[in-house]
């Protein structure tokens, strides 16, 4: 295990309790410890906990004991379980650690925020979503470097506690990320287009390629490999995030289907793919050339700070320090 680099002992840097030690949660535990944070984790799978312990990390299968410790130490709890397990996890937190600050690393935000509210935990919760990952899953594939220079969304929903918001943002920064403030519904609409839809398109491309038989797959190179990379993700995890963002994903999927149908019509009628190809090239250049800038001068808790943070995130702002 890497030697930790001590962070400042401020109220915004409490201990960290990670619930779920897969790729994201396991990487977060590693990164938090490397940053000098006191941190421990829970996973219901004994082999994952054993592996974490063998690597020198503090982990346990006893959820009640882990949450009681979090309550006693006023830890920041990080929910790092798949979407279908979020509700049960929040129920346990409400029973055993309702005093703790809570965040998550789940790929949908509105559904998690609503689940927290149903448990009476809305005033303790600030959503989070690190935009990082691979097609692999489990403790063994985690890395403390996973979040380095990655975007980490921190929720700016109405009424969020500025002190808890600061705790969550500081954790993201300690893990090496840059923070983008975003409201939950806006986040979900955005990730439907740039994360969830790409998963469905990757599955589609993988199926279409495989239907070409051994010759087609034998000829497949970079464009097919890159385009289908995320189709290697565990199906259950892909389903959970896509189905958890159903409404926003349907809008993005409908737009994509119209683009493909129009391209088919143009190819059939005019032997041309110009409209789609040229527009796609322009869109990619827009992504490549997008400008970002550092957010400064917005202080959590001051009047209007939530609106200011949201606006900054929409315009390409990134928070690199508090």
Tab-separated table of C-alpha atoms in Angstrom:
chain	number	residue	atom	x	y	z
A	1	UNK	CA	0.000	0.000	0.000
A	2	UNK	CA	1.279	3.485	-0.848
A	3	UNK	CA	2.498	5.717	1.953
A	4	UNK	CA	-0.183	8.353	2.679
A	5	UNK	CA	0.290	12.047	2.111
A	6	UNK	CA	-1.322	13.799	5.061
A	7	UNK	CA	-4.142	16.242	4.318
A	8	UNK	CA	-4.958	19.117	6.609
A	9	UNK	CA	-7.011	18.138	9.645
A	10	UNK	CA	-9.974	20.422	9.016
A	11	UNK	CA	-13.698	19.940	9.704
A	12	UNK	CA	-14.161	19.456	5.940
A	13	UNK	CA	-11.996	16.336	5.959
A	14	UNK	CA	-13.767	13.759	8.158
A	15	UNK	CA	-13.079	10.023	8.055
A	16	UNK	CA	-14.474	8.235	5.006
A	17	UNK	CA	-16.683	5.148	5.089
A	18	UNK	CA	-17.086	3.475	1.679
A	19	UNK	CA	-20.041	1.128	1.199
A	20	UNK	CA	-19.231	-1.095	-1.769
A	21	UNK	CA	-15.723	-2.083	-2.803
A	22	UNK	CA	-16.038	-2.684	-6.525
A	23	UNK	CA	-14.046	-0.794	-9.133
A	24	UNK	CA	-15.229	2.681	-8.091
A	25	UNK	CA	-15.638	2.153	-4.357
A	26	UNK	CA	-12.418	0.177	-4.109
A	27	UNK	CA	-10.517	2.818	-6.033
A	28	UNK	CA	-12.005	5.526	-3.834
A	29	UNK	CA	-10.902	3.732	-0.662
A	30	UNK	CA	-7.391	3.425	-2.068
A	31	UNK	CA	-7.277	7.069	-3.171
A	32	UNK	CA	-8.635	8.394	0.133
A	33	UNK	CA	-6.068	6.435	2.130
A	34	UNK	CA	-3.269	7.575	-0.154
A	35	UNK	CA	-4.372	11.161	0.434
A	36	UNK	CA	-3.976	10.652	4.161
A	37	UNK	CA	-7.651	10.276	4.993
A	38	UNK	CA	-8.767	7.793	7.634
A	39	UNK	CA	-10.967	5.424	5.642
A	40	UNK	CA	-12.580	2.022	5.845
A	41	UNK	CA	-15.007	0.066	3.708
A	42	UNK	CA	-17.780	-2.491	3.585
A	43	UNK	CA	-18.623	-5.137	1.052
A	44	UNK	CA	-21.105	-7.961	1.428
A	45	UNK	CA	-18.784	-10.284	-0.486
A	46	UNK	CA	-16.289	-11.948	1.838
A	47	UNK	CA	-13.732	-12.588	-0.945
A	48	UNK	CA	-13.675	-8.873	-1.803
A	49	UNK	CA	-13.200	-7.930	1.841
A	50	UNK	CA	-10.477	-10.534	2.237
A	51	UNK	CA	-8.714	-9.159	-0.837
A	52	UNK	CA	-8.951	-5.587	0.477
A	53	UNK	CA	-7.528	-6.657	3.823
A	54	UNK	CA	-4.740	-8.574	2.121
A	55	UNK	CA	-3.825	-5.326	0.343
A	56	UNK	CA	-3.619	-3.557	3.702
A	57	UNK	CA	-6.994	-1.804	3.809
A	58	UNK	CA	-9.595	-1.686	6.571
A	59	UNK	CA	-12.699	-3.545	5.374
A	60	UNK	CA	-15.524	-5.624	6.809
A	61	UNK	CA	-18.593	-7.614	5.764
A	62	UNK	CA	-20.570	-6.483	8.836
A	63	UNK	CA	-22.613	-3.519	7.588
A	64	UNK	CA	-24.090	-2.693	10.985
A	65	UNK	CA	-20.681	-2.554	12.646
A	66	UNK	CA	-19.255	-0.451	9.806
A	67	UNK	CA	-22.136	2.042	10.044
A	68	UNK	CA	-21.988	2.197	13.837
A	69	UNK	CA	-18.319	3.072	13.539
A	70	UNK	CA	-19.177	5.727	10.955
A	71	UNK	CA	-21.762	7.187	13.316
A	72	UNK	CA	-19.357	7.220	16.264
A	73	UNK	CA	-16.636	8.931	14.206
A	74	UNK	CA	-18.950	11.284	12.242
A	75	UNK	CA	-17.626	9.887	8.989
A	76	UNK	CA	-18.568	10.896	5.482
A	77	UNK	CA	-20.405	7.867	4.093
A	78	UNK	CA	-19.921	7.108	0.400
A	79	UNK	CA	-22.537	4.864	-1.228
A	80	UNK	CA	-20.737	2.875	-3.930
A	81	UNK	CA	-23.261	0.122	-4.637
A	82	UNK	CA	-25.256	-0.533	-7.849
A	83	UNK	CA	-28.499	1.401	-8.296
A	84	UNK	CA	-30.770	-1.513	-7.237
A	85	UNK	CA	-28.993	-1.716	-3.857
A	86	UNK	CA	-29.142	2.010	-3.058
A	87	UNK	CA	-32.531	1.968	-1.306
A	88	UNK	CA	-31.570	-0.822	1.091
A	89	UNK	CA	-28.246	0.874	1.794
A	90	UNK	CA	-29.980	4.131	2.676
A	91	UNK	CA	-32.388	2.255	4.935
A	92	UNK	CA	-29.413	0.851	6.854
A	93	UNK	CA	-27.805	4.299	7.090
A	94	UNK	CA	-31.056	5.773	8.437
A	95	UNK	CA	-31.106	3.088	11.141
A	96	UNK	CA	-27.464	3.079	12.217
A	97	UNK	CA	-25.785	6.311	11.083
A	98	UNK	CA	-28.423	9.016	10.470
A	99	UNK	CA	-26.090	11.694	11.853
A	100	UNK	CA	-23.459	11.143	9.138
A	101	UNK	CA	-22.881	13.159	6.010
A	102	UNK	CA	-23.726	11.084	2.937
A	103	UNK	CA	-22.648	11.109	-0.689
A	104	UNK	CA	-22.509	8.522	-3.451
A	105	UNK	CA	-20.701	7.616	-6.664
A	106	UNK	CA	-23.747	6.287	-8.511
A	107	UNK	CA	-24.193	7.219	-12.167
A	108	UNK	CA	-27.701	8.624	-11.713
A	109	UNK	CA	-28.451	11.391	-9.277
A	110	UNK	CA	-32.171	12.245	-9.163
A	111	UNK	CA	-33.178	8.708	-8.202
A	112	UNK	CA	-30.601	8.536	-5.397
A	113	UNK	CA	-31.600	11.974	-4.103
A	114	UNK	CA	-35.255	10.889	-4.036
A	115	UNK	CA	-34.342	7.683	-2.198
A	116	UNK	CA	-32.402	9.680	0.401
A	117	UNK	CA	-35.397	11.961	0.888
A	118	UNK	CA	-37.708	8.981	1.425
A	119	UNK	CA	-35.468	7.895	4.301
A	120	UNK	CA	-35.463	11.368	5.835
A	121	UNK	CA	-31.817	11.872	4.910
A	122	UNK	CA	-32.140	14.671	2.355
A	123	UNK	CA	-30.492	17.209	4.649
A	124	UNK	CA	-27.480	14.895	5.110
A	125	UNK	CA	-27.019	14.000	1.428
A	126	UNK	CA	-25.011	15.619	-1.376
A	127	UNK	CA	-24.769	13.624	-4.592
A	128	UNK	CA	-21.538	12.769	-6.334
A	129	UNK	CA	-20.479	11.063	-9.553
A	130	UNK	CA	-16.861	10.595	-10.626
A	131	UNK	CA	-16.741	10.339	-14.410
A	132	UNK	CA	-14.188	7.553	-14.408
A	133	UNK	CA	-14.170	3.811	-14.823
A	134	UNK	CA	-13.281	0.878	-17.014
A	135	UNK	CA	-15.161	-2.078	-18.471
A	136	UNK	CA	-13.780	-4.260	-15.660
A	137	UNK	CA	-15.326	-4.604	-12.211
A	138	UNK	CA	-14.421	-5.709	-8.705
A	139	UNK	CA	-11.861	-4.867	-6.030
A	140	UNK	CA	-8.944	-6.391	-7.896
A	141	UNK	CA	-9.142	-3.947	-10.805
A	142	UNK	CA	-9.318	-0.792	-8.668
A	143	UNK	CA	-6.595	1.831	-8.594
A	144	UNK	CA	-5.841	4.889	-6.495
A	145	UNK	CA	-5.075	6.671	-9.785
A	146	UNK	CA	-8.503	6.041	-11.329
A	147	UNK	CA	-9.783	9.525	-10.508
A	148	UNK	CA	-6.655	11.505	-11.343
A	149	UNK	CA	-7.742	14.586	-13.365
A	150	UNK	CA	-11.187	13.018	-13.861
A	151	UNK	CA	-14.327	15.122	-13.581
A	152	UNK	CA	-16.263	14.478	-10.360
A	153	UNK	CA	-19.776	15.899	-10.299
A	154	UNK	CA	-20.897	17.277	-6.925
A	155	UNK	CA	-24.609	17.932	-6.601
A	156	UNK	CA	-25.947	21.465	-6.272
A	157	UNK	CA	-29.594	20.683	-5.608
A	158	UNK	CA	-31.709	23.255	-3.811
A	159	UNK	CA	-31.162	23.236	-0.074
A	160	UNK	CA	-27.911	21.259	0.057
A	161	UNK	CA	-25.933	21.809	3.230
A	162	UNK	CA	-22.869	23.906	2.321
A	163	UNK	CA	-20.725	22.194	4.973
A	164	UNK	CA	-21.553	18.733	3.601
A	165	UNK	CA	-21.092	19.995	0.038
A	166	UNK	CA	-17.610	21.123	1.044
A	167	UNK	CA	-16.839	17.717	2.567
A	168	UNK	CA	-17.860	15.950	-0.653
A	169	UNK	CA	-15.968	18.359	-2.889
A	170	UNK	CA	-12.855	18.009	-0.711
A	171	UNK	CA	-13.017	14.220	-0.970
A	172	UNK	CA	-13.162	14.477	-4.760
A	173	UNK	CA	-10.186	16.832	-4.779
A	174	UNK	CA	-8.236	14.600	-2.388
A	175	UNK	CA	-8.801	11.710	-4.805
A	176	UNK	CA	-7.187	13.753	-7.579
A	177	UNK	CA	-10.307	14.847	-9.435
A	178	UNK	CA	-11.629	18.207	-10.564
A	179	UNK	CA	-15.114	19.137	-9.369
A	180	UNK	CA	-17.989	20.106	-11.654
A	181	UNK	CA	-21.074	21.420	-9.812
A	182	UNK	CA	-24.386	20.239	-11.296
A	183	UNK	CA	-28.007	19.846	-10.246
A	184	UNK	CA	-29.286	16.256	-10.192
A	185	UNK	CA	-31.794	16.394	-13.053
A	186	UNK	CA	-29.364	18.325	-15.261
A	187	UNK	CA	-26.668	15.764	-14.496
A	188	UNK	CA	-28.952	12.887	-15.449
A	189	UNK	CA	-29.924	14.489	-18.757
A	190	UNK	CA	-26.257	15.078	-19.561
A	191	UNK	CA	-24.974	11.588	-18.694
A	192	UNK	CA	-27.798	9.991	-20.660
A	193	UNK	CA	-26.118	11.453	-23.763
A	194	UNK	CA	-22.432	10.974	-22.995
A	195	UNK	CA	-22.412	7.840	-20.852
A	196	UNK	CA	-25.594	5.776	-20.943
A	197	UNK	CA	-26.400	6.098	-24.654
A	198	UNK	CA	-22.802	5.154	-25.583
A	199	UNK	CA	-23.272	1.915	-23.678
A	200	UNK	CA	-26.345	1.036	-25.739
A	201	UNK	CA	-24.606	2.017	-28.970
A	202	UNK	CA	-21.589	-0.103	-28.009
A	203	UNK	CA	-23.835	-3.112	-27.387
A	204	UNK	CA	-25.498	-2.518	-30.759
A	205	UNK	CA	-22.172	-2.282	-32.578
A	206	UNK	CA	-20.873	-5.409	-30.843
A	207	UNK	CA	-23.968	-7.409	-31.861
A	208	UNK	CA	-23.840	-6.150	-35.447
A	209	UNK	CA	-20.166	-7.015	-35.741
A	210	UNK	CA	-20.580	-10.471	-34.249
A	211	UNK	CA	-23.370	-11.236	-36.723
A	212	UNK	CA	-20.783	-10.875	-39.462
A	213	UNK	CA	-19.185	-14.093	-38.255
A	214	UNK	CA	-15.524	-15.018	-37.792
A	215	UNK	CA	-14.352	-13.093	-40.859
A	216	UNK	CA	-15.851	-9.817	-39.690
A	217	UNK	CA	-14.489	-10.225	-36.168
A	218	UNK	CA	-11.146	-11.316	-37.550
A	219	UNK	CA	-10.879	-8.092	-39.521
A	220	UNK	CA	-12.016	-5.886	-36.625
A	221	UNK	CA	-9.426	-3.331	-35.542
A	222	UNK	CA	-9.279	-0.008	-33.722
A	223	UNK	CA	-12.618	1.534	-34.620
A	224	UNK	CA	-14.541	-1.611	-33.652
A	225	UNK	CA	-12.444	-2.215	-30.544
A	226	UNK	CA	-12.802	1.354	-29.301
A	227	UNK	CA	-16.455	1.583	-30.225
A	228	UNK	CA	-17.355	-1.601	-28.343
A	229	UNK	CA	-15.069	-1.214	-25.307
A	230	UNK	CA	-17.820	-0.547	-22.796
A	231	UNK	CA	-19.836	-3.494	-24.117
A	232	UNK	CA	-17.379	-5.522	-22.057
A	233	UNK	CA	-18.908	-4.104	-18.871
A	234	UNK	CA	-20.920	-6.386	-16.605
A	235	UNK	CA	-24.470	-6.476	-18.042
A	236	UNK	CA	-26.071	-6.051	-14.642
A	237	UNK	CA	-24.204	-2.819	-13.995
A	238	UNK	CA	-25.052	-1.447	-17.442
A	239	UNK	CA	-28.722	-2.300	-17.046
A	240	UNK	CA	-28.850	-0.712	-13.608
A	241	UNK	CA	-27.499	2.644	-14.727
A	242	UNK	CA	-29.439	2.782	-18.016
A	243	UNK	CA	-32.729	1.689	-16.504
A	244	UNK	CA	-32.174	3.993	-13.540
A	245	UNK	CA	-32.050	6.939	-15.965
A	246	UNK	CA	-34.921	5.746	-18.144
A	247	UNK	CA	-36.652	9.030	-18.997
A	248	UNK	CA	-33.536	10.987	-19.949
A	249	UNK	CA	-32.091	8.034	-21.848
A	250	UNK	CA	-35.268	7.596	-23.900
A	251	UNK	CA	-34.930	11.177	-25.150
A	252	UNK	CA	-31.292	10.690	-26.137
A	253	UNK	CA	-32.021	7.296	-27.710
A	254	UNK	CA	-34.864	8.736	-29.788
A	255	UNK	CA	-32.554	11.454	-31.099
A	256	UNK	CA	-29.909	8.889	-32.029
A	257	UNK	CA	-32.457	6.693	-33.797
A	258	UNK	CA	-33.667	9.643	-35.874
A	259	UNK	CA	-30.085	10.442	-36.885
A	260	UNK	CA	-29.454	6.838	-37.939
A	261	UNK	CA	-32.745	6.527	-39.783
A	262	UNK	CA	-32.087	9.772	-41.640
A	263	UNK	CA	-28.595	8.514	-42.526
A	264	UNK	CA	-30.078	5.272	-43.856
A	265	UNK	CA	-32.581	7.178	-45.966
A	266	UNK	CA	-29.877	9.440	-47.391
A	267	UNK	CA	-27.654	6.472	-48.174
A	268	UNK	CA	-30.495	4.557	-49.839
A	269	UNK	CA	-31.829	7.502	-51.849
A	270	UNK	CA	-28.644	9.457	-52.622
A	271	UNK	CA	-25.789	6.988	-52.007
A	272	UNK	CA	-24.461	9.530	-49.491
A	273	UNK	CA	-23.651	9.668	-45.795
A	274	UNK	CA	-22.556	13.309	-45.903
A	275	UNK	CA	-25.093	14.767	-43.504
A	276	UNK	CA	-24.355	12.448	-40.594
A	277	UNK	CA	-20.601	12.212	-41.158
A	278	UNK	CA	-20.013	15.943	-41.500
A	279	UNK	CA	-22.256	16.837	-38.559
A	280	UNK	CA	-20.606	14.164	-36.435
A	281	UNK	CA	-17.141	15.432	-37.320
A	282	UNK	CA	-18.162	18.964	-36.323
A	283	UNK	CA	-19.635	17.700	-33.052
A	284	UNK	CA	-16.453	15.819	-32.216
A	285	UNK	CA	-14.375	18.954	-32.855
A	286	UNK	CA	-16.680	20.833	-30.498
A	287	UNK	CA	-15.826	18.281	-27.812
A	288	UNK	CA	-12.105	18.376	-28.587
A	289	UNK	CA	-12.007	22.175	-28.472
A	290	UNK	CA	-14.265	22.774	-25.475
A	291	UNK	CA	-12.729	25.312	-23.152
A	292	UNK	CA	-12.722	24.855	-19.399
A	293	UNK	CA	-11.796	27.316	-16.696
A	294	UNK	CA	-11.161	27.275	-12.961
A	295	UNK	CA	-13.971	28.259	-10.628
A	296	UNK	CA	-12.858	30.748	-7.991
A	297	UNK	CA	-14.564	33.162	-5.625
A	298	UNK	CA	-17.745	31.161	-4.948
A	299	UNK	CA	-18.034	30.352	-1.252
A	300	UNK	CA	-20.434	27.582	-0.188
A	301	UNK	CA	-22.996	29.044	2.197
A	302	UNK	CA	-22.958	32.587	0.909
A	303	UNK	CA	-26.143	33.970	-0.582
A	304	UNK	CA	-26.717	32.679	-4.115
A	305	UNK	CA	-23.826	30.202	-4.035
A	306	UNK	CA	-25.863	27.263	-5.361
A	307	UNK	CA	-27.060	29.160	-8.429
A	308	UNK	CA	-23.563	30.505	-9.007
A	309	UNK	CA	-22.059	27.002	-8.803
A	310	UNK	CA	-24.661	25.556	-11.186
A	311	UNK	CA	-24.070	28.324	-13.699
A	312	UNK	CA	-20.307	27.852	-13.498
A	313	UNK	CA	-20.641	24.109	-14.099
A	314	UNK	CA	-22.875	24.653	-17.119
A	315	UNK	CA	-20.321	27.018	-18.652
A	316	UNK	CA	-17.350	24.687	-18.324
A	317	UNK	CA	-16.151	25.678	-14.878
A	318	UNK	CA	-13.981	23.298	-12.873
A	319	UNK	CA	-13.185	23.550	-9.168
A	320	UNK	CA	-9.597	22.574	-8.382
A	321	UNK	CA	-9.275	23.828	-4.831
A	322	UNK	CA	-11.450	24.996	-1.950
